[in-house]
Amino acid sequence: MTTCVVVKKNGQIAIASDSLVTFGDTRLSHAYEVNNKIFQVGDSYITLAGTAAHFPVMRKLLTGMGEDCKLTNREEVFETFSKVHGILKDQYFLNTKEDEDDPYESSQITALIANPYGIFGVYSYREVFSFDRFWGIGSGRNFALGAMYAVYEQDLSAQRIAEIGVHAGVEFDKSSATPLRIHSFEMKS
């Protein structure tokens, strides 16, 4: 899986991830391929957790949406990912089934979005969250969340807190590894 985080603090935003890809018990580290789990769409940075198949599909899909890819607030993220769901089904043959009792079709996507307007999380049923401080996804998220919680009130930048979060995930999660990738920037009012 992975360790991916977003942080917002003192007018700064950061998004970070590890760089390990796994296939069952096989690890594909940075030494064999440059695994960049963060991609840019306009002024947004997006990272995903789950199958490696999501990355080329979502990168192509979101960049190909042009002006229809709006990610500056919770409502726009929801609208965009609702459109994405239809495209995933129609053009990429998404398997929407997770559990028998699912209330909605699943997009099978867990994503974090960071842009100058905020930090957002998107989950399988197109649930969208707008975070005030930080969040994490992937198999290393619990380690990252604990580490970021422990240092958030200290005099540290959003970038430094994100680094600490990913490093905690890398330290304790068997499916996360360095080098980490990070992007940080100032928020817009």
PDB file of N, CA, C and O in Angstrom, residues 3 11 31 45 59 64 73 82 106 138 181:
ATOM      1  N   THR A   3       1.963   5.294   2.302  1.00  0.00           N
ATOM      2  CA  THR A   3       1.719   6.312   3.312  1.00  0.00           C
ATOM      3  C   THR A   3       1.661   7.648   2.591  1.00  0.00           C
ATOM      4  O   THR A   3       2.649   8.070   1.981  1.00  0.00           O
ATOM      5  N   GLY A  11      -1.177  29.033   7.028  1.00  0.00           N
ATOM      6  CA  GLY A  11      -1.216  29.508   5.654  1.00  0.00           C
ATOM      7  C   GLY A  11      -0.391  28.699   4.674  1.00  0.00           C
ATOM      8  O   GLY A  11      -0.236  29.094   3.524  1.00  0.00           O
ATOM      9  N   ALA A  31      14.711   2.104  -6.378  1.00  0.00           N
ATOM     10  CA  ALA A  31      15.914   1.645  -7.083  1.00  0.00           C
ATOM     11  C   ALA A  31      15.591   1.024  -8.435  1.00  0.00           C
ATOM     12  O   ALA A  31      16.443   0.986  -9.321  1.00  0.00           O
ATOM     13  N   TYR A  45      -2.532  19.051  -6.285  1.00  0.00           N
ATOM     14  CA  TYR A  45      -1.690  17.865  -6.220  1.00  0.00           C
ATOM     15  C   TYR A  45      -2.548  16.744  -5.645  1.00  0.00           C
ATOM     16  O   TYR A  45      -3.280  16.948  -4.671  1.00  0.00           O
ATOM     17  N   ARG A  59      -4.614   9.830 -13.418  1.00  0.00           N
ATOM     18  CA  ARG A  59      -3.800  10.919 -13.979  1.00  0.00           C
ATOM     19  C   ARG A  59      -4.350  11.310 -15.349  1.00  0.00           C
ATOM     20  O   ARG A  59      -4.594  12.483 -15.626  1.00  0.00           O
ATOM     21  N   GLY A  64      -7.379  15.012 -18.421  1.00  0.00           N
ATOM     22  CA  GLY A  64      -8.180  15.081 -19.638  1.00  0.00           C
ATOM     23  C   GLY A  64      -9.517  15.776 -19.466  1.00  0.00           C
ATOM     24  O   GLY A  64     -10.161  16.142 -20.451  1.00  0.00           O
ATOM     25  N   ASN A  73     -13.028  23.389  -3.678  1.00  0.00           N
ATOM     26  CA  ASN A  73     -13.772  23.278  -2.430  1.00  0.00           C
ATOM     27  C   ASN A  73     -14.454  21.914  -2.377  1.00  0.00           C
ATOM     28  O   ASN A  73     -14.449  21.161  -3.354  1.00  0.00           O
ATOM     29  N   SER A  82     -17.864  12.641  -8.809  1.00  0.00           N
ATOM     30  CA  SER A  82     -19.096  12.002  -9.290  1.00  0.00           C
ATOM     31  C   SER A  82     -19.016  11.804 -10.797  1.00  0.00           C
ATOM     32  O   SER A  82     -19.398  10.744 -11.318  1.00  0.00           O
ATOM     33  N   SER A 106     -19.177   1.624  -5.680  1.00  0.00           N
ATOM     34  CA  SER A 106     -17.886   2.122  -5.234  1.00  0.00           C
ATOM     35  C   SER A 106     -17.046   2.587  -6.418  1.00  0.00           C
ATOM     36  O   SER A 106     -17.052   1.964  -7.475  1.00  0.00           O
ATOM     37  N   GLY A 138      -3.692   5.206   3.282  1.00  0.00           N
ATOM     38  CA  GLY A 138      -2.772   4.112   2.984  1.00  0.00           C
ATOM     39  C   GLY A 138      -2.514   3.263   4.209  1.00  0.00           C
ATOM     40  O   GLY A 138      -2.978   3.552   5.316  1.00  0.00           O
ATOM     41  N   ARG A 181       8.223  11.904  -1.314  1.00  0.00           N
ATOM     42  CA  ARG A 181       7.939  12.975  -2.262  1.00  0.00           C
ATOM     43  C   ARG A 181       7.099  14.007  -1.525  1.00  0.00           C
ATOM     44  O   ARG A 181       6.201  13.640  -0.762  1.00  0.00           O
TER      45      ARG A 181
END
